[in-house]
Short mmCIF file of C-alpha atoms in Angstrom, two decimals:
data_model
loop_
_atom_site.label_atom_id
_atom_site.label_comp_id
_atom_site.label_asym_id
_atom_site.label_seq_id
_atom_site.Cartn_x
_atom_site.Cartn_y
_atom_site.Cartn_z
CA MET A 7 0.00 0.00 0.00
CA GLU A 8 2.78 2.43 0.88
CA PHE A 9 4.58 1.75 -2.42
CA GLY A 10 1.32 2.27 -4.36
CA LYS A 11 0.70 5.52 -2.54
CA TRP A 12 4.22 6.66 -3.30
CA LEU A 13 3.84 5.76 -7.01
CA ILE A 14 0.53 7.62 -7.37
CA CYS A 15 1.91 10.68 -5.63
CA CYS A 16 5.05 10.74 -7.76
CA SER A 17 3.04 10.29 -10.98
CA LEU A 18 0.88 13.25 -10.00
CA ALA A 19 3.96 15.38 -9.33
CA LEU A 20 5.42 14.44 -12.73
CA SER A 21 2.12 15.26 -14.47
CA ILE A 22 2.04 18.68 -12.81
CA SER A 23 5.64 19.24 -13.90
CA VAL A 24 4.80 18.41 -17.53
CA PHE A 25 1.83 20.79 -17.42
CA GLN A 26 4.03 23.55 -16.04
CA ASN A 27 6.67 22.96 -18.70
CA GLN A 28 4.16 23.40 -21.51
CA ALA A 29 2.29 26.37 -20.04
CA ALA A 30 3.01 29.79 -21.50
CA ARG A 31 3.63 32.90 -19.37
CA LEU A 32 4.11 30.79 -16.23
CA PRO A 33 7.17 29.75 -14.22
CA VAL A 34 8.66 26.61 -15.76
CA ASN A 35 10.34 23.87 -13.75
CA GLY A 36 12.88 21.48 -15.24
CA SER A 37 14.62 18.42 -13.90
CA LEU A 38 18.39 18.17 -13.94
CA GLY A 39 19.56 16.15 -16.96
CA GLN A 40 16.11 16.09 -18.60
CA SER A 41 14.47 18.25 -21.30
CA VAL A 42 12.13 21.19 -21.04
CA TYR A 43 9.98 23.09 -23.55
CA LEU A 44 9.33 26.85 -23.47
CA SER A 45 6.31 27.45 -25.72
CA PRO A 46 5.10 30.94 -26.75
CA GLU A 47 1.65 31.89 -27.88
CA ASN A 48 1.09 32.79 -31.54
CA PRO A 49 -0.63 36.20 -31.76
CA TYR A 50 -0.16 36.51 -35.54
CA GLY A 51 -1.42 33.15 -36.70
CA SER A 52 0.83 31.77 -39.41
CA LYS A 53 2.24 35.15 -40.50
CA ILE A 54 5.49 35.22 -38.55
CA GLU A 55 8.46 37.22 -39.84
CA GLU A 56 10.96 36.51 -37.08
CA VAL A 57 11.24 34.79 -33.71
CA ILE A 58 14.18 35.42 -31.38
CA TRP A 59 14.86 33.42 -28.21
CA ARG A 60 17.23 34.92 -25.67
CA GLN A 61 18.30 34.36 -22.09
CA SER A 62 17.37 37.76 -20.74
CA SER A 63 19.05 37.33 -17.34
CA LEU A 64 22.45 37.17 -19.11
CA SER A 65 21.48 39.13 -22.25
CA LEU A 66 22.52 36.23 -24.47
CA ARG A 67 20.91 35.35 -27.75
CA ILE A 68 19.99 31.67 -28.07
CA ALA A 69 18.20 31.05 -31.37
CA ARG A 70 16.47 32.88 -34.20
CA TYR A 71 13.89 31.90 -36.79
CA MET A 72 13.79 34.20 -39.83
CA LYS A 73 12.42 33.61 -43.33
CA GLY A 74 12.12 29.87 -42.82
CA HIS A 75 15.64 29.37 -41.44
CA VAL A 76 16.75 28.65 -37.88
CA GLU A 77 20.07 29.94 -36.52
CA TYR A 78 21.64 29.05 -33.15
CA PHE A 79 24.10 31.05 -31.05
CA GLY A 80 26.58 30.35 -28.29
CA ALA A 81 29.21 27.71 -27.68
CA GLU A 82 29.10 24.46 -29.67
CA ASP A 83 28.25 22.28 -26.65
CA TYR A 84 25.34 24.61 -25.86
CA LYS A 85 24.06 24.61 -29.45
CA LYS A 86 23.82 20.80 -29.28
CA ARG A 87 21.42 21.04 -26.34
CA ILE A 88 18.90 23.51 -27.79
CA LYS A 89 16.36 23.29 -30.59
CA LEU A 90 13.85 25.81 -31.94
CA HIS A 91 10.79 24.08 -33.37
CA PRO A 92 9.40 26.09 -36.35
CA GLY A 93 6.00 24.42 -35.93
CA ASN A 94 5.09 26.33 -32.76
CA PHE A 95 8.35 28.25 -32.21
CA SER A 96 8.92 26.57 -28.86
CA LEU A 97 12.44 26.29 -27.48
CA GLN A 98 13.63 22.88 -26.32
CA ILE A 99 16.56 22.67 -23.89
CA SER A 100 17.94 19.16 -23.40
CA ASP A 101 20.29 17.71 -20.78
CA LEU A 102 19.34 20.49 -18.37
CA GLN A 103 22.09 21.94 -16.22
CA ARG A 104 21.93 24.22 -13.21
CA ALA A 105 23.41 27.04 -15.32
CA ASP A 106 20.24 26.93 -17.47
CA THR A 107 18.28 28.41 -14.56
CA GLY A 108 17.26 31.97 -15.32
CA ASP A 109 14.92 34.29 -17.20
CA TYR A 110 14.15 33.67 -20.87
CA GLU A 111 12.40 35.82 -23.43
CA VAL A 112 10.94 35.16 -26.86
CA ILE A 113 10.21 38.08 -29.19
CA VAL A 114 7.71 37.27 -31.94
CA THR A 115 7.56 39.76 -34.84
CA GLY A 116 4.75 39.85 -37.37
CA ASN A 117 4.74 41.38 -40.84
CA SER A 118 3.67 44.76 -39.42
CA GLY A 119 6.93 45.05 -37.48
CA LYS A 120 5.10 44.87 -34.15
CA GLU A 121 6.97 42.89 -31.51
CA THR A 122 5.26 40.74 -28.90
CA PRO A 123 7.58 39.61 -26.08
CA GLU A 124 6.85 36.72 -23.72
CA ARG A 125 8.94 35.92 -20.68
CA PHE A 126 9.61 32.66 -18.89
CA LYS A 127 11.35 31.88 -15.62
CA LEU A 128 13.11 28.51 -15.72
CA ASP A 129 14.18 26.76 -12.54
CA VAL A 130 16.22 23.58 -12.78
CA TYR A 131 15.95 21.20 -9.84
CA GLY A 132 17.71 17.98 -8.95
CA ALA A 133 15.48 14.95 -8.25
CA VAL A 134 15.77 13.42 -4.78
CA TYR A 135 15.00 9.69 -4.48
CA THR A 136 14.64 7.74 -1.24
CA HIS A 137 14.19 4.03 -0.42
CA GLN A 138 13.12 4.54 3.17
CA GLN A 139 10.07 2.60 4.36
CA ASN A 140 6.76 4.26 5.33
CA THR A 141 7.64 7.63 3.77
CA GLU A 142 5.36 10.06 2.06
CA CYS A 143 5.83 11.08 -1.55
CA PRO A 144 9.39 12.44 -1.93
CA ASP A 145 9.86 15.97 -3.10
CA MET A 146 10.70 15.45 -6.76
CA HIS A 147 11.82 19.05 -7.15
CA SER A 148 13.87 19.74 -4.05
CA LYS A 149 16.97 21.78 -4.69
CA ILE A 150 20.28 20.14 -3.91
CA PRO A 151 22.30 22.73 -1.94
CA THR A 152 25.69 23.58 -3.44
CA ALA A 153 28.87 23.26 -1.43
CA ASP A 154 30.48 26.38 -2.89
CA ASN A 155 29.49 29.96 -3.71
CA ARG A 156 29.08 29.55 -7.48
CA GLY A 157 25.32 30.02 -7.27
CA ASN A 158 25.73 33.34 -5.50
CA ASP A 159 28.43 34.41 -7.96
CA ARG A 160 26.08 33.68 -10.82
CA LYS A 161 23.32 35.76 -9.24
CA VAL A 162 25.73 38.64 -8.84
CA GLU A 163 26.73 38.30 -12.49
CA GLN A 164 23.06 38.32 -13.54
CA ASN A 165 22.36 41.41 -11.45
CA VAL A 166 25.29 43.23 -13.06
CA TRP A 167 23.91 42.49 -16.51
CA LEU A 168 20.43 43.57 -15.47
CA VAL A 169 21.77 46.87 -14.17
CA GLN A 170 23.65 47.43 -17.43
CA ASN A 171 20.68 46.58 -19.61
CA GLN A 172 18.11 48.46 -17.56
CA ALA A 173 20.13 51.65 -17.30
CA ALA A 174 18.27 54.94 -17.04
CA ARG A 175 16.94 56.26 -20.30
CA LEU A 176 19.09 58.97 -21.83
CA PRO A 177 17.00 62.14 -22.35
CA VAL A 178 17.07 63.59 -25.87
CA ASN A 179 15.24 66.77 -26.89
CA GLY A 180 14.08 67.42 -30.45
CA SER A 181 12.57 70.45 -32.17
CA LEU A 182 9.29 70.10 -34.07
CA GLY A 183 9.95 69.80 -37.81
CA GLN A 184 13.72 69.40 -37.35
CA SER A 185 16.02 66.35 -37.12
CA VAL A 186 17.40 64.49 -34.13
CA TYR A 187 20.07 61.80 -33.68
CA LEU A 188 19.91 58.94 -31.18
CA THR A 189 23.48 57.67 -30.86
CA PRO A 190 24.42 54.49 -28.95
CA GLU A 191 27.77 53.66 -27.47
CA ASN A 192 29.87 50.94 -29.11
CA PRO A 193 30.72 48.32 -26.46
CA HIS A 194 32.07 45.81 -28.99
CA GLY A 195 34.48 48.00 -30.86
CA SER A 196 34.14 47.57 -34.61
CA LYS A 197 32.91 43.96 -34.45
CA ILE A 198 29.15 44.43 -34.67
CA GLU A 199 26.96 41.58 -35.89
CA GLU A 200 23.53 43.17 -35.58
CA VAL A 201 21.89 46.39 -34.40
CA PHE A 202 18.17 46.80 -33.75
CA TRP A 203 16.37 50.11 -33.23
CA LYS A 204 12.90 49.84 -31.64
CA ARG A 205 10.12 51.86 -30.10
CA SER A 206 9.73 50.57 -26.56
CA SER A 207 6.05 51.42 -26.11
CA PRO A 208 4.34 50.20 -28.18
CA ARG A 209 7.01 47.69 -29.11
CA LEU A 210 7.67 48.41 -32.78
CA ARG A 211 10.75 47.77 -34.85
CA ILE A 212 12.21 50.78 -36.62
CA ALA A 213 15.42 49.64 -38.30
CA ARG A 214 17.93 46.80 -38.32
CA TYR A 215 21.55 46.56 -39.38
CA MET A 216 22.74 43.03 -40.10
CA LYS A 217 25.76 41.83 -42.07
CA GLY A 218 26.25 45.18 -43.76
CA ASP A 219 22.63 45.67 -44.81
CA VAL A 220 20.07 48.08 -43.35
CA GLU A 221 16.36 47.27 -43.26
CA TYR A 222 13.55 49.61 -42.23
CA PHE A 223 10.11 48.81 -40.81
CA GLY A 224 6.79 50.59 -40.52
CA ALA A 225 4.65 52.68 -42.84
CA GLU A 226 6.19 54.13 -46.00
CA ASP A 227 5.87 57.78 -44.89
CA TYR A 228 7.64 56.89 -41.63
CA ARG A 229 10.47 55.08 -43.41
CA LYS A 230 11.19 58.24 -45.40
CA ARG A 231 11.87 60.11 -42.15
CA ILE A 232 14.33 57.69 -40.54
CA LYS A 233 17.87 56.64 -41.33
CA LEU A 234 20.26 54.26 -39.59
CA HIS A 235 23.87 55.32 -40.06
CA PRO A 236 26.16 52.24 -40.21
CA GLY A 237 29.16 54.37 -39.25
CA ASN A 238 28.13 54.80 -35.62
CA PHE A 239 24.73 53.02 -35.71
CA SER A 240 22.91 56.20 -34.73
CA LEU A 241 19.25 56.63 -35.66
CA GLN A 242 18.29 59.87 -37.40
CA ILE A 243 14.65 60.98 -37.30
CA SER A 244 13.82 63.87 -39.64
CA ASP A 245 10.80 66.20 -39.83
CA LEU A 246 10.05 65.51 -36.17
CA GLN A 247 6.41 65.18 -35.19
CA ARG A 248 4.77 65.15 -31.79
CA ALA A 249 3.95 61.45 -32.27
CA ASP A 250 7.72 60.75 -32.27
CA THR A 251 7.82 61.54 -28.55
CA GLY A 252 8.43 58.36 -26.57
CA ASP A 253 10.90 55.70 -25.44
CA TYR A 254 13.39 54.12 -27.84
CA GLU A 255 15.95 51.37 -27.43
CA THR A 256 18.82 49.95 -29.42
CA VAL A 257 20.03 46.37 -29.06
CA VAL A 258 23.64 45.88 -30.18
CA THR A 259 24.92 42.34 -30.67
CA GLY A 260 28.62 41.57 -31.08
CA ASN A 261 30.37 38.44 -32.25
CA SER A 262 30.11 36.99 -28.72
CA GLU A 263 26.29 37.05 -29.08
CA VAL A 264 26.06 39.23 -25.97
CA GLU A 265 23.29 41.82 -26.34
CA VAL A 266 23.78 45.32 -24.97
CA THR A 267 20.64 47.43 -24.70
CA GLU A 268 20.56 51.22 -24.45
CA ARG A 269 17.41 53.23 -23.88
CA PHE A 270 16.55 56.77 -24.93
CA LYS A 271 13.67 59.08 -24.01
CA LEU A 272 12.84 61.48 -26.83
CA ASP A 273 10.76 64.61 -26.20
CA VAL A 274 9.65 66.77 -29.13
CA TYR A 275 8.98 70.45 -28.45
CA GLU A 276 7.60 73.34 -30.51
CA PRO A 277 10.20 76.16 -30.68
CA VAL A 278 9.51 79.44 -28.88
CA THR A 279 8.80 82.36 -31.25
CA GLY A 280 7.18 85.80 -31.18
CA THR A 281 8.00 86.88 -27.63
CA LYS A 282 6.40 90.23 -26.78
CA ILE A 283 5.74 92.43 -23.75
CA SER A 284 2.50 94.26 -23.03
CA TYR A 285 1.89 96.66 -20.16
CA GLN A 286 -0.85 98.15 -18.04
CA ILE A 287 -0.52 101.29 -15.93
CA MET A 288 -2.41 101.07 -12.65
CA GLU A 289 -3.01 103.58 -9.89
CA ASN A 290 -0.40 104.61 -7.35
CA CYS A 291 2.45 104.34 -9.85
CA ASN A 292 2.02 100.60 -10.43
CA ILE A 293 2.88 99.08 -13.80
CA THR A 294 2.25 95.46 -14.81
CA LEU A 295 4.38 93.97 -17.58
CA SER A 296 3.09 90.78 -19.22
CA CYS A 297 5.21 88.47 -21.38
CA SER A 298 3.68 86.18 -24.03
CA VAL A 299 4.74 84.06 -27.03
CA ASN A 300 3.16 83.16 -30.36
CA THR A 301 4.38 79.54 -30.38
CA GLY A 302 6.19 77.22 -28.02
CA ASP A 303 5.32 74.62 -25.41
CA ASN A 304 6.78 73.97 -21.99
CA THR A 305 7.88 77.63 -21.98
CA SER A 306 9.54 79.26 -18.97
CA PHE A 307 9.76 83.02 -18.34
CA SER A 308 12.44 85.13 -16.67
CA TRP A 309 12.87 88.91 -16.30
CA TRP A 310 15.98 91.05 -16.44
CA ARG A 311 16.75 94.71 -15.79
CA GLY A 312 19.92 95.34 -17.72
CA GLN A 313 22.21 92.49 -16.69
CA GLU A 314 20.39 91.89 -13.41
CA ALA A 315 18.09 88.89 -13.07
CA LEU A 316 15.00 90.04 -11.20
CA ARG A 317 13.59 88.49 -8.05
CA ASN A 318 10.82 89.59 -5.72
CA ASP A 319 11.81 92.73 -3.82
CA SER A 320 10.32 96.04 -2.71
CA ILE A 321 9.87 97.24 -6.29
CA HIS A 322 9.44 94.02 -8.31
CA HIS A 323 6.95 91.24 -7.84
CA LEU A 324 6.85 88.18 -10.13
CA SER A 325 3.79 86.05 -10.72
CA GLU A 326 3.97 82.36 -9.81
CA ASN A 327 4.83 81.25 -13.35
CA GLY A 328 7.02 84.30 -13.96
CA GLN A 329 4.94 85.50 -16.89
CA GLU A 330 3.98 88.81 -15.24
CA LEU A 331 6.13 91.41 -13.54
CA GLN A 332 4.59 94.09 -11.31
CA LEU A 333 6.54 97.32 -10.76
CA HIS A 334 5.76 99.61 -7.86
CA PHE A 335 7.42 103.02 -7.63
CA THR A 336 6.90 105.37 -4.68
CA ALA A 337 8.73 108.27 -6.31
CA GLN A 338 10.14 108.78 -9.79
CA ILE A 339 10.22 106.04 -12.41
CA GLU A 340 13.67 105.23 -13.68
CA CYS A 341 13.65 104.77 -17.44
CA ASN A 342 15.38 101.38 -17.43
CA VAL A 343 15.23 98.66 -20.07
CA TYR A 344 13.41 95.50 -18.95
CA LYS A 345 13.84 92.22 -20.79
CA CYS A 346 11.66 89.12 -20.83
CA GLU A 347 13.50 85.91 -21.70
CA THR A 348 11.46 82.90 -22.86
CA ARG A 349 12.88 79.43 -23.36
CA ASN A 350 12.13 75.73 -23.58
CA PRO A 351 14.49 72.75 -23.95
CA VAL A 352 15.07 73.42 -27.69
CA SER A 353 14.89 77.20 -28.16
CA GLU A 354 14.87 80.65 -26.57
CA ASP A 355 13.66 84.15 -27.44
CA THR A 356 13.63 87.65 -25.87
CA ALA A 357 11.69 90.91 -25.90
CA HIS A 358 12.63 94.35 -24.50
CA ILE A 359 10.71 97.35 -23.25
CA LYS A 360 11.87 100.81 -22.10
CA LEU A 361 10.03 102.37 -19.21
CA SER A 362 10.46 105.77 -20.86
CA HIS A 363 8.18 104.52 -23.65
CA VAL A 364 5.64 103.43 -21.09
CA CYS A 365 5.85 106.73 -19.19
CA ASN A 366 5.70 109.36 -21.91
CA GLY A 367 4.91 107.83 -25.24
CA ASN A 368 8.46 107.75 -26.64
CA LYS A 369 9.09 111.46 -25.85
CA PRO A 370 12.12 112.30 -23.70
CA ALA A 371 10.78 114.01 -20.62
CA GLU A 372 10.92 114.01 -16.88
CA PRO A 373 10.51 110.39 -15.73
CA SER A 374 7.54 111.04 -13.48
CA CYS A 375 4.61 108.70 -12.92
CA GLY A 376 2.09 111.61 -13.18
CA PHE A 377 3.67 113.23 -16.26
CA PRO A 378 1.27 111.82 -18.91
CA TYR A 379 -1.76 113.09 -17.01
CA THR A 380 -0.22 116.60 -16.57
CA VAL A 381 0.46 116.83 -20.30
CA LYS A 382 -3.15 115.96 -21.05
CA ILE A 383 -4.51 118.61 -18.69
CA ILE A 384 -2.23 121.37 -20.01
CA SER A 385 -3.02 120.45 -23.60
CA SER A 386 -6.73 120.56 -22.90
CA VAL A 387 -6.46 123.99 -21.29
CA ILE A 388 -4.47 125.39 -24.22
CA ILE A 389 -6.92 124.02 -26.75
CA LEU A 390 -9.89 125.36 -24.81
CA THR A 391 -8.25 128.80 -24.55
CA ILE A 392 -7.63 128.90 -28.30
CA LEU A 393 -11.22 127.93 -29.06
CA LEU A 394 -12.59 130.59 -26.72
CA SER A 395 -10.32 133.20 -28.30
CA ILE A 396 -11.55 132.31 -31.77
CA ILE A 397 -15.17 132.52 -30.65
CA VAL A 398 -14.63 135.96 -29.09
CA ILE A 399 -12.85 137.26 -32.19
CA VAL A 400 -15.57 135.96 -34.50
CA HIS A 401 -18.23 137.50 -32.27
CA VAL A 402 -16.50 140.91 -32.23
CA ILE A 403 -16.02 140.93 -36.00
CA SER A 404 -19.63 139.99 -36.60
CA LYS A 405 -20.83 142.91 -34.46
CA ARG A 406 -18.69 145.37 -36.42
#
C-alpha cells in the first residue's frame, strides 16, 4: 500500500511538472539532466516574420527563426542542447544543467513590425529519491544545496547584466519639424553583428543593421523620415512630429552574441517664437508687464533689468509662473530697459521694453509717474483757450 501511494503521488507530481513545462507565461520547472519546452503563444497566426529566443538574465541570444531558417548562437556544446521548433516556435533545452536556470524571453515579430515579447522563468531542480520505508511522496523538485558559492556568484553576475541593460533612459530633446540623432555607445568595438532600433512602447521595430545591410520597418511615410547610419549606428529621425515623442531602445549584438541594450527618451517640443511684452498702468504708480509668445510649449519666463536677473523685492513682484512682472514706484520712475527671456528645452527668445516709452509715449521728458496726465490737462487747457479766443474774435467781428 505504501509503495502504491508513493507511485501515485510521484506520478501526479510528474504530471504537474509536464503541465508547467508546456504552459506559456508561467514559471517553468525542469529536472536536472532532462528536457524542457518553453512554448510561446502565436498572436499573428501563421504570419510570422521573425522569432528570437534569448536568455534575458544574461542578455545572451539563443536562437532565431527568420524567413524559414533557424540559426543558433553560443558555444558548440550549448548549441547541441537547444532546438527551436518552427512548428510552434517553442524552445527545447535538453540535458538540463543548473546554469540553465534563469529568465528567458521570446520576441515574436509579425509582418507589421510589431513585436510581442513573452517571458519565462526557468528553474532547474535535482530529483531526490529515497528508499526509506513508510515515507510520504518524496519531493521530486527539491533543490540540492551547493557546497560552494558559485550560485551566488552567478546571481551577482546576472544582477550586473540587469543593471547594465536596464540603465536609465538617456534624455534627448528634439525640435518640431527638425532632425534628431539617437546615438548608442559601441561596447564591442568595430565587431558588430547586428543592431536593432525599436520603439519601446508600443514595441515596434524601426530599423535593423545586419551583415552590412540596413532594413527599415513601418509605414512608408515613416520610413522616409528615418535613417540608420552604419558608421556609428545612430538613428536619425527627420521632420520631427509630436507622435515621435516616446521611449526608444537599441540592441547591439557583437560576435560573442552578448546583447547590450541602451534606452533613450525622446521629447519633441515646438520652438519658442514671437516673444512680446505688453503693459498696463495702474493707480499709485504701479505698472504690470506681461510676457507672451506666439508659439512654443513647456515655456519658462524670466525677467531682467539690464544684466540683473529680477527676483521679488520692494519694487518688483513676479507672478507664480514668472509670466507677469509688477513694478511699484513710490517716487520717480527710472527709465530702465526691462527684458523678458522665454525658453524651452530646444529654443529661446527675448523681448525688451523701455520704461520711458511706457511713461511718456516715446518722448524724452521728466521720468515722473504723473507726467502723462499733466500733459493731457495742459493740452486741454491750451486748446480750450484757443477755441474761446476764436469765438470771441468771430463775435467781435460779426458785431462790427
